[in-house]
Tab-separated table of C-alpha atoms in Angstrom:
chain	number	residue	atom	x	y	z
S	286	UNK	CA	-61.185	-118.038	116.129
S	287	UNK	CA	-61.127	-115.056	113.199
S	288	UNK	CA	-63.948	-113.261	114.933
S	289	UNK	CA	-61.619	-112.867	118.139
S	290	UNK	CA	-58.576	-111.786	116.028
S	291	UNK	CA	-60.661	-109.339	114.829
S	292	UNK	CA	-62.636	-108.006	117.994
S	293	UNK	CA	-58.849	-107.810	119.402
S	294	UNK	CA	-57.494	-105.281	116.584
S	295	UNK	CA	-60.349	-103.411	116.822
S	296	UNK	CA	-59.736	-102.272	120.107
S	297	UNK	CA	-56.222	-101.982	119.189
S	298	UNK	CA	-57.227	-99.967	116.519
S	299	UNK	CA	-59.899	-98.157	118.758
S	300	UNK	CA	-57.019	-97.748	121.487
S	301	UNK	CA	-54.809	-96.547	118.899
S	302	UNK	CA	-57.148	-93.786	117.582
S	303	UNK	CA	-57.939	-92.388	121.428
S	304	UNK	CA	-54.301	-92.446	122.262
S	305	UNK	CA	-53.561	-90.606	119.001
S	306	UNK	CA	-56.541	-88.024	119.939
S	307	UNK	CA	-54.856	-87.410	123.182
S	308	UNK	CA	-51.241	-87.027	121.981
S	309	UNK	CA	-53.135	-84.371	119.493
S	310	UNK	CA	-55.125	-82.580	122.604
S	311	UNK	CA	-51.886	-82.604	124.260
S	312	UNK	CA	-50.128	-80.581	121.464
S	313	UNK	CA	-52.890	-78.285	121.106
S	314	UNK	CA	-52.707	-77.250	124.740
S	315	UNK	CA	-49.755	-74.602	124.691
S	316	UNK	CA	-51.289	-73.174	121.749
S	317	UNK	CA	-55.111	-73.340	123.152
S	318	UNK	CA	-53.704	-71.806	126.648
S	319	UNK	CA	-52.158	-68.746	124.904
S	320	UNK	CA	-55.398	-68.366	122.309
S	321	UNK	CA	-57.829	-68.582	124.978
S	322	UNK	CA	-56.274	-67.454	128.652
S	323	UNK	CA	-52.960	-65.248	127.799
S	324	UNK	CA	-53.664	-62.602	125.678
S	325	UNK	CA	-52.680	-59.384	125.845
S	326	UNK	CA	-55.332	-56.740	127.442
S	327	UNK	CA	-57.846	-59.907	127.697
S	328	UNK	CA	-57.636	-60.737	123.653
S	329	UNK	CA	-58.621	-64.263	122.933
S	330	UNK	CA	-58.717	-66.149	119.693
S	331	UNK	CA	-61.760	-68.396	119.674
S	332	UNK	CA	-60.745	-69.633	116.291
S	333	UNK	CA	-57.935	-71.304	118.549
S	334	UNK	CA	-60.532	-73.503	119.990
S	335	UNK	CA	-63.016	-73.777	117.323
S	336	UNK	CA	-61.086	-74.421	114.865
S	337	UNK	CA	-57.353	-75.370	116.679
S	338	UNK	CA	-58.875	-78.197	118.499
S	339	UNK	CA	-60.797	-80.506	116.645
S	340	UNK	CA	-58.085	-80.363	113.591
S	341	UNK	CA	-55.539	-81.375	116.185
S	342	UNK	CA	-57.621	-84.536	117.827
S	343	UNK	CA	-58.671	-85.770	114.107
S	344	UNK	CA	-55.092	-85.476	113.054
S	345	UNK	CA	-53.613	-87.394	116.199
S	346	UNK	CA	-56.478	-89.946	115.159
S	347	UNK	CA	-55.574	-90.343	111.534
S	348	UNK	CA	-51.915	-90.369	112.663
S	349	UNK	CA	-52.477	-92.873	114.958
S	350	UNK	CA	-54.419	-95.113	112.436
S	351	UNK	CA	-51.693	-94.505	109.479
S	352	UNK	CA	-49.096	-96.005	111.746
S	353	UNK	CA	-51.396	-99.272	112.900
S	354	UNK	CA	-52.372	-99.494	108.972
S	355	UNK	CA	-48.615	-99.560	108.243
S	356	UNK	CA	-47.668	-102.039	110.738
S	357	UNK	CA	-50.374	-104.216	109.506
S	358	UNK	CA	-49.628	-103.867	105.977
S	359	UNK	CA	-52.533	-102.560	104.900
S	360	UNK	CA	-50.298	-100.559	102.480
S	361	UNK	CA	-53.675	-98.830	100.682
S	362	UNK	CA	-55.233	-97.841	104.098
S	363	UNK	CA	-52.661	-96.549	105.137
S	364	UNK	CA	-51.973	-94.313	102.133
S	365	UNK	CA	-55.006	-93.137	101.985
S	366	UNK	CA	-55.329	-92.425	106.151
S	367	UNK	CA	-51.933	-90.341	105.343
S	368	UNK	CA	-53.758	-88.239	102.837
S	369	UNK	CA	-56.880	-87.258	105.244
S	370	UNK	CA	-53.601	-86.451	107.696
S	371	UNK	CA	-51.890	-84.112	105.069
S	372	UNK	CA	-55.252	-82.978	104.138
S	373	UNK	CA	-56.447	-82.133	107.901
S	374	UNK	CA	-52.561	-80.103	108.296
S	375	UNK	CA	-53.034	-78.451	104.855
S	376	UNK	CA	-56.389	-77.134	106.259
S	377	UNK	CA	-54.903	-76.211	110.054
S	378	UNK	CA	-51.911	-74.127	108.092
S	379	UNK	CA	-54.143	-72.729	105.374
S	380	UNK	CA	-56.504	-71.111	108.197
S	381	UNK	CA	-53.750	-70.727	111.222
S	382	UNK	CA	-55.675	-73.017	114.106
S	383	UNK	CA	-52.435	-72.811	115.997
S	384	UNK	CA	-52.346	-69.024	115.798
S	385	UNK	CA	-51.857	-66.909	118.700
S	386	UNK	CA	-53.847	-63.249	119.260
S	387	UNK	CA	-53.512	-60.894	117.435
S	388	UNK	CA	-51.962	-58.895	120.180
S	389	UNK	CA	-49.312	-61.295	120.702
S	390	UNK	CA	-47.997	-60.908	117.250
S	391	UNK	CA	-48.077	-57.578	116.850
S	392	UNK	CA	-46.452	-56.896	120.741
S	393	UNK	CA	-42.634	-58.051	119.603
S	394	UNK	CA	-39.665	-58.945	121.993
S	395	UNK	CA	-41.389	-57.307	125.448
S	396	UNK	CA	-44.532	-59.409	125.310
């Protein structure tokens, strides 16, 4: 009987971490779209993608997790899933994944 208990919240847990890696993705977008497609005289930010995207689908992830953890009261799992989270934003803000071009923050009101 344990071994089904457990196969079920592992695909909780499983279904958890995709749906948090999608929620993620789906944040990213605007900021991907802009980097990418919308620049100004055909500027892109690669970094947006390199770096923007993968930070954003591990943090949905660990998100994701923290909550499950919490609910489950796995109190130490979940602390330490919220540190890889802080430590995965401290990262994104400490080298900009979400920034636009270049050319879209120097432009100013017209652009």
């Amino acid at each position: 009987m344990e071994t089904r208990q457990e196969a079920v919240t592992g695909t909780i847990g499983c279904a958890a971490a995709a749906l948090g890696t999608l929620v993620g993705i789906a944040a990213w977008l605007p900021y991907g779209r802009k980097g990418l497609f919308g620049a100004f005289e055909g500027e892109t930010n690669a970094d947006v993608f390199w770096l923007g995207l993968p930070v954003m689908a591990l943090s949905g992830a660990a998100t994701a997790l923290t909550v499950l953890a919490a609910v489950r009261g796995r109190w130490r799992r979940a602390l330490g899933l919220a540190a890889a989270t802080a430590g995965l934003a401290a990262f994104g803000y400490a080298f900009d994944v979400l920034a636009a071009p270049q050319a879209l923050q120097d432009c100013g009101p017209p652009c």
